[in-house]
Coordinates of C-alpha atoms and ligand atoms in Angstrom, one line a residue:
M231 CA 0.4 -0.2 -0.1
P232 CA 1.2 3.6 -1.0
D233 CA 1.9 5.6 2.2
I234 CA -0.6 8.4 1.3
I235 CA -4.2 8.1 -0.8
V236 CA -6.0 11.3 -1.4
K237 CA -9.6 11.3 -2.8
P238 CA -10.6 14.4 -4.5
A239 CA -14.1 15.4 -5.0
S240 CA -14.2 17.1 -8.3
L241 CA -11.6 17.4 -11.0
K242 CA -11.2 20.7 -9.9
E243 CA -10.0 19.9 -6.4
L244 CA -8.0 17.3 -8.1
W245 CA -5.4 19.4 -10.2
K246 CA -5.6 22.2 -7.0
T247 CA -4.3 18.8 -5.0
L248 CA -2.0 17.7 -7.3
P249 CA 1.4 19.9 -6.9
G250 CA 1.5 19.0 -3.4
L251 CA 1.3 15.1 -3.6
P252 CA 4.5 12.8 -3.7
A253 CA 6.0 13.0 -7.4
A254 CA 5.6 9.0 -7.5
R255 CA 1.9 9.0 -7.6
R256 CA -0.7 6.7 -9.6
Y257 CA -4.7 7.1 -10.3
L258 CA -6.7 4.9 -8.4
A259 CA -10.2 4.0 -10.0
G260 CA -11.4 0.6 -9.3
G261 CA -8.3 -1.0 -8.1
T262 CA -8.3 -4.2 -9.9
D263 CA -4.8 -3.7 -11.8
I264 CA -3.1 -1.2 -9.0
V265 CA -4.2 -2.9 -6.4
T266 CA -2.9 -6.5 -7.6
A267 CA 0.3 -5.1 -8.9
D268 CA 0.7 -3.5 -5.4
N269 CA 0.2 -6.6 -3.8
A270 CA 2.1 -8.8 -6.1
G271 CA 5.2 -5.9 -5.6
V272 CA 5.4 -5.3 -8.9
E273 CA 4.4 -1.8 -8.7
R274 CA 5.0 0.7 -6.1
S275 CA 4.1 4.1 -5.7
E276 CA 4.2 6.4 -2.7
C277 CA 0.6 8.3 -3.5
W278 CA -2.4 7.0 -5.4
V279 CA -5.2 9.4 -6.2
D280 CA -8.8 7.7 -5.8
I281 CA -10.6 8.9 -8.9
S282 CA -13.2 6.4 -8.1
D283 CA -15.6 8.7 -7.8
L284 CA -14.9 11.8 -9.3
P285 CA -18.5 13.1 -10.7
E286 CA -17.2 14.0 -14.2
L287 CA -16.0 10.7 -15.0
A288 CA -19.2 9.1 -14.6
G289 CA -22.0 8.5 -16.8
V290 CA -23.2 7.9 -20.4
E291 CA -24.3 10.2 -22.4
E292 CA -25.5 10.6 -25.8
T293 CA -24.9 13.8 -28.2
A294 CA -26.0 13.9 -31.9
A295 CA -23.1 12.3 -33.2
A296 CA -21.2 10.3 -30.6
L297 CA -21.9 8.0 -27.2
V298 CA -19.8 9.0 -24.7
I299 CA -18.7 6.9 -22.1
G300 CA -17.4 8.3 -18.7
A301 CA -13.9 6.9 -17.7
G302 CA -15.0 5.9 -14.2
E303 CA -17.7 3.7 -15.7
K304 CA -17.9 0.3 -14.4
I305 CA -17.8 -2.7 -16.9
S306 CA -20.9 -4.3 -14.9
G307 CA -22.8 -0.7 -15.3
L308 CA -21.6 -0.9 -19.4
E309 CA -23.7 -3.8 -19.5
R310 CA -27.1 -2.5 -18.2
S311 CA -27.0 0.4 -20.5
A312 CA -29.5 0.6 -23.3
A313 CA -27.5 3.2 -25.1
V314 CA -24.4 1.4 -24.8
R315 CA -26.1 -1.7 -26.3
R316 CA -27.7 0.1 -29.3
W317 CA -24.1 2.0 -30.3
C318 CA -21.4 -0.6 -29.1
P319 CA -22.2 -3.8 -30.2
V320 CA -18.2 -5.0 -30.2
L321 CA -18.1 -3.6 -26.6
V322 CA -21.2 -5.6 -25.5
S323 CA -19.8 -8.9 -27.3
A324 CA -16.9 -8.5 -25.4
I325 CA -18.2 -7.4 -21.7
P326 CA -19.1 -11.5 -20.5
H327 CA -15.5 -12.6 -21.9
F328 CA -14.1 -9.5 -19.1
A329 CA -12.9 -11.3 -15.9
S330 CA -16.1 -12.3 -14.1
P331 CA -19.3 -10.6 -12.7
S332 CA -17.5 -9.0 -8.7
L333 CA -14.5 -8.1 -11.1
R334 CA -16.8 -6.1 -13.4
N335 CA -18.8 -4.4 -10.9
M336 CA -15.2 -2.5 -9.9
A337 CA -13.5 -2.1 -12.9
T338 CA -13.8 0.9 -15.5
L339 CA -13.1 1.4 -18.6
G340 CA -10.7 4.3 -17.9
G341 CA -8.6 1.6 -15.8
N342 CA -8.5 -0.7 -18.8
A343 CA -7.2 1.8 -21.0
G344 CA -4.5 3.4 -18.0
N345 CA -3.3 -0.1 -17.5
A346 CA -2.2 -0.2 -21.4
S347 CA -2.2 -4.2 -21.0
P348 CA -2.1 -5.5 -25.0
C349 CA -4.9 -8.0 -23.7
A350 CA -7.2 -5.3 -22.1
D351 CA -10.6 -6.6 -23.6
G352 CA -12.6 -3.2 -23.3
V353 CA -10.0 -1.3 -24.8
C354 CA -9.7 -4.0 -28.0
A355 CA -13.5 -3.2 -28.4
L356 CA -13.7 0.1 -28.6
V357 CA -10.7 0.2 -30.7
A358 CA -13.2 -1.7 -33.3
E359 CA -15.6 0.8 -32.7
G360 CA -13.7 3.7 -33.7
A361 CA -13.6 5.3 -30.5
F362 CA -12.1 8.3 -29.2
V363 CA -10.4 8.8 -26.0
R364 CA -11.0 12.4 -24.1
L365 CA -8.2 13.6 -21.8
E366 CA -7.8 16.3 -19.3
L367 CA -5.1 17.8 -17.8
K368 CA -5.2 21.0 -15.1
G369 CA -8.2 22.1 -17.2
K370 CA -6.5 21.5 -20.9
R371 CA -8.4 19.0 -23.0
R372 CA -7.5 17.0 -25.9
R373 CA -8.7 13.9 -27.8
L374 CA -6.9 11.2 -29.6
P375 CA -8.3 8.0 -31.5
L376 CA -8.0 5.8 -29.1
K377 CA -6.1 3.3 -30.7
D378 CA -3.2 5.9 -30.9
L379 CA -3.3 6.3 -27.2
F380 CA -1.2 3.0 -26.5
T381 CA 2.8 2.9 -27.0
G382 CA 3.9 -0.3 -26.1
P383 CA 3.0 -2.7 -23.2
K384 CA 1.9 -0.6 -20.1
R385 CA 2.9 2.7 -21.8
T386 CA 0.6 5.5 -23.3
A387 CA 0.7 8.9 -24.7
L388 CA -0.9 10.1 -21.4
R389 CA 1.3 12.9 -20.2
R390 CA 2.3 12.9 -16.4
D391 CA -0.9 13.3 -14.4
E392 CA -2.8 13.7 -17.5
L393 CA -6.4 11.7 -16.8
I394 CA -8.7 10.1 -19.3
T395 CA -12.0 11.1 -18.8
A396 CA -14.3 9.6 -21.4
F397 CA -14.4 7.3 -24.2
E398 CA -16.6 9.1 -27.8
V399 CA -18.1 6.2 -29.9
P400 CA -19.1 7.8 -33.1
K401 CA -22.7 6.9 -33.5
R402 CA -23.3 4.6 -36.2
R403 CA -25.1 1.5 -37.5
H404 CA -22.9 -1.6 -37.2
A405 CA -22.8 -5.0 -36.4
G406 CA -20.5 -6.5 -33.6
A407 CA -18.5 -9.5 -32.7
Y408 CA -15.8 -9.9 -30.0
L409 CA -14.2 -13.4 -29.9
K410 CA -11.4 -14.0 -27.1
L411 CA -9.3 -17.3 -27.1
G412 CA -8.0 -18.0 -23.0
P413 CA -6.7 -20.9 -21.2
R414 CA -10.6 -21.5 -20.0
S415 CA -14.1 -20.6 -21.7
Y416 CA -14.4 -18.3 -18.7
F417 CA -12.1 -15.9 -16.5
G418 CA -8.7 -15.8 -17.8
I419 CA -6.6 -13.5 -19.9
S420 CA -6.6 -14.0 -23.7
K421 CA -3.8 -15.9 -26.0
A422 CA -6.1 -14.0 -28.7
A423 CA -9.0 -11.9 -29.0
V424 CA -10.3 -10.5 -32.4
A425 CA -13.2 -7.8 -32.5
V426 CA -15.0 -6.8 -35.4
A427 CA -17.2 -4.0 -36.0
A428 CA -18.9 -3.7 -39.6
E429 CA -21.7 -1.8 -41.6
L430 CA -23.2 -3.7 -43.4
E431 CA -25.5 -3.0 -46.6
R432 CA -27.4 -6.0 -49.1
G433 CA -25.4 -8.7 -47.8
A434 CA -21.8 -7.0 -48.2
V435 CA -19.2 -5.2 -46.4
K436 CA -19.9 -1.6 -46.2
S437 CA -16.8 -0.8 -44.0
A438 CA -15.5 -2.5 -41.4
S439 CA -12.7 -2.3 -38.4
V440 CA -10.8 -5.2 -36.7
A441 CA -8.7 -4.8 -33.9
L442 CA -6.8 -7.6 -31.9
G443 CA -5.5 -8.2 -28.6
S444 CA -2.8 -10.3 -27.1
V445 CA -1.1 -10.7 -30.4
A446 CA 1.2 -7.3 -30.9
P447 CA 2.9 -4.9 -28.1
V448 CA -0.3 -3.0 -27.9
P449 CA -4.2 -3.2 -28.6
L450 CA -4.2 -3.5 -32.3
Y451 CA -5.7 -2.0 -34.6
A452 CA -5.9 -4.3 -38.2
A453 CA -5.2 -1.4 -40.8
G454 CA -4.8 -3.8 -43.6
V455 CA -7.8 -6.2 -43.4
S456 CA -10.2 -3.8 -42.2
A457 CA -9.4 -1.4 -45.7
W458 CA -9.7 -5.0 -47.8
L459 CA -13.2 -6.1 -46.3
A460 CA -14.7 -2.6 -47.8
G461 CA -17.1 -3.4 -50.5
R462 CA -16.5 -7.6 -50.4
P463 CA -19.5 -9.5 -49.9
L464 CA -19.9 -10.9 -46.3
S465 CA -19.2 -14.7 -47.7
A466 CA -17.7 -17.8 -46.2
G467 CA -14.5 -17.0 -48.9
T468 CA -14.7 -13.3 -47.9
A469 CA -14.1 -14.4 -43.8
V470 CA -11.4 -17.0 -45.2
E471 CA -9.3 -14.4 -47.3
A472 CA -9.6 -12.1 -44.7
A473 CA -8.0 -14.8 -42.2
A474 CA -5.2 -15.3 -44.0
R475 CA -4.5 -11.3 -44.5
V476 CA -5.2 -11.0 -40.6
K477 CA -2.0 -13.4 -39.7
A478 CA 0.3 -11.2 -42.1
E479 CA -0.8 -8.3 -39.9
V480 CA -0.1 -9.0 -36.2
S481 CA 3.3 -9.4 -34.0
P482 CA 3.1 -11.7 -31.6
I483 CA 5.4 -13.0 -28.9
T484 CA 5.5 -16.7 -27.0
D485 CA 5.2 -16.0 -23.3
A486 CA 3.2 -18.1 -20.6
R487 CA 0.0 -18.2 -22.0
S488 CA 0.8 -18.9 -25.4
E489 CA 3.0 -19.4 -28.8
A490 CA 3.5 -17.1 -30.9
E491 CA 2.6 -19.2 -33.8
Y492 CA -0.2 -20.6 -32.0
R493 CA -1.5 -17.1 -31.3
R494 CA -1.0 -15.7 -35.6
E495 CA -3.2 -19.1 -36.5
M496 CA -5.7 -18.0 -33.8
C497 CA -6.3 -14.5 -35.0
G498 CA -7.2 -16.1 -38.8
V499 CA -9.5 -18.4 -37.0
L500 CA -11.1 -16.0 -34.7
L501 CA -11.7 -13.6 -37.4
E502 CA -13.4 -15.8 -40.1
R503 CA -15.4 -17.0 -36.5
A504 CA -16.5 -13.2 -35.7
L505 CA -17.1 -12.7 -39.7
L506 CA -19.2 -15.6 -40.4
S507 CA -21.3 -14.7 -37.2
L508 CA -21.9 -11.4 -38.5
A509 CA -23.5 -12.9 -41.6
R510 CA -26.0 -15.0 -39.5
Ligands
FAD135 C1 -8.3 -11.5 -11.6 C2 -8.4 -10.5 -12.9 C3 -8.5 -10.8 -14.1 C4 -8.6 -9.8 -14.9 N1 -9.6 -10.2 -16.1 C5 -9.6 -9.3 -17.4 C6 -9.8 -9.4 -18.4 O1 -10.6 -10.4 -18.5 N2 -9.9 -8.9 -19.4 C7 -9.6 -7.1 -19.1 O2 -9.6 -6.7 -20.1 N3 -9.2 -7.1 -18.3 C8 -8.9 -7.7 -16.8 N4 -8.2 -7.4 -15.9 C9 -7.6 -6.0 -15.3 C10 -8.1 -5.4 -14.8 O3 -9.8 -5.8 -14.3 C11 -9.0 -4.1 -15.9 O4 -7.8 -4.0 -16.9 C12 -9.8 -2.7 -15.5 O5 -10.3 -2.4 -16.5 C13 -8.8 -2.0 -14.6 O6 -9.5 -1.0 -14.5 P1 -9.4 -0.2 -12.8 O7 -10.3 0.4 -12.7 O8 -9.7 -1.3 -11.6 O9 -8.1 0.0 -12.7 P2 -7.1 0.9 -11.9 O10 -6.4 -0.6 -11.3 O11 -7.7 1.3 -10.8 O12 -6.0 1.1 -12.7 C14 -5.3 0.3 -13.3 C15 -4.2 2.1 -14.3 O13 -4.7 2.8 -15.0 C16 -5.1 3.9 -14.2 N5 -5.9 4.8 -14.6 C17 -7.1 4.5 -13.7 N6 -7.9 5.0 -14.5 C18 -7.5 6.2 -15.2 C19 -8.3 7.2 -15.9 N7 -9.2 7.8 -15.7 N8 -7.1 8.3 -16.6 C20 -6.0 7.7 -16.2 N9 -5.2 6.3 -15.6 C21 -6.2 6.0 -15.3 C22 -4.3 3.6 -12.7 O14 -3.5 4.8 -12.3 C23 -3.3 2.3 -13.5 O15 -2.4 2.6 -13.9 C24 -8.4 -8.5 -14.4 C25 -7.8 -8.3 -13.6 C26 -7.8 -9.5 -12.4 C27 -7.2 -8.9 -11.1

């Protein structure tokens, strides 16, 4: 545990409090990653800044063009949101694969991105949905495509103390699927995961975006196969060819969970199955 935990009541109070805090500080949201890492002695901080009740990070709101999901929203809350079910089919498909119901009651989407794991299920789904991430630092705001937030395993483009405040998912009618291969069918970190969002028109793919988890240093947007899918019929032949193409786009490693070549192969299998599921 850190020496100090502070809990500002608002963003305004957060920006006022930060300068007086120890330099080795981290944000604490649901704590499912940060507390686990602290208990394991992997990461230590002098200070945690508890952002779990910041009202500015809460809620799911619809604007004319986007669904805005607060970074502090719990994964289980998203599961229950009618707006999320309407506009984020990939995320909805990913949620049952996310840890366990009790973990989903604690874990936030902001923490999933802040932890910057290549196997983050929520992030991978949102990258396929074409999401943007809203950031804020001492009142200054910026917005990035979510796929550009990650620079390496556990590394992001976040500036020091910069806070993820929300995710913006463009409102467009699309179908989505999320398939994850893990050591068990339930409650495990993935060996590989595939997220697909596709706008469909009369049996063809109008546009598609494919994202992959656990097969690259970051949650990966597969730009090549996404572009290739546009304009193709949504057929078994297209799914097989897309599967062959996606294998060339990933750079998996061998680690305790799986071997590189198996992961590459499974990306193809999962993408083929995901595309066929959209055709049904
Ligand atoms: C047993 C177990 C199973 C798990 N299974 C899965 C799984 O199946 N899929 C999956 O994707 N993940 C899984 N996880 C990982 C974890 O639950 C998720 O990454 C979760 O979304 C983290 O959210 P949190 O709110 O708990 O983050 P925290 O632990 O509070 O924070 C994580 C990191 O993000 C930073 N952070 C948090 N919020 C913000 C913010 N708003 N702005 C900037 N930085 C921020 C923190 O400083 C910290 O570095 C699992 C974890 C455990 C312990």
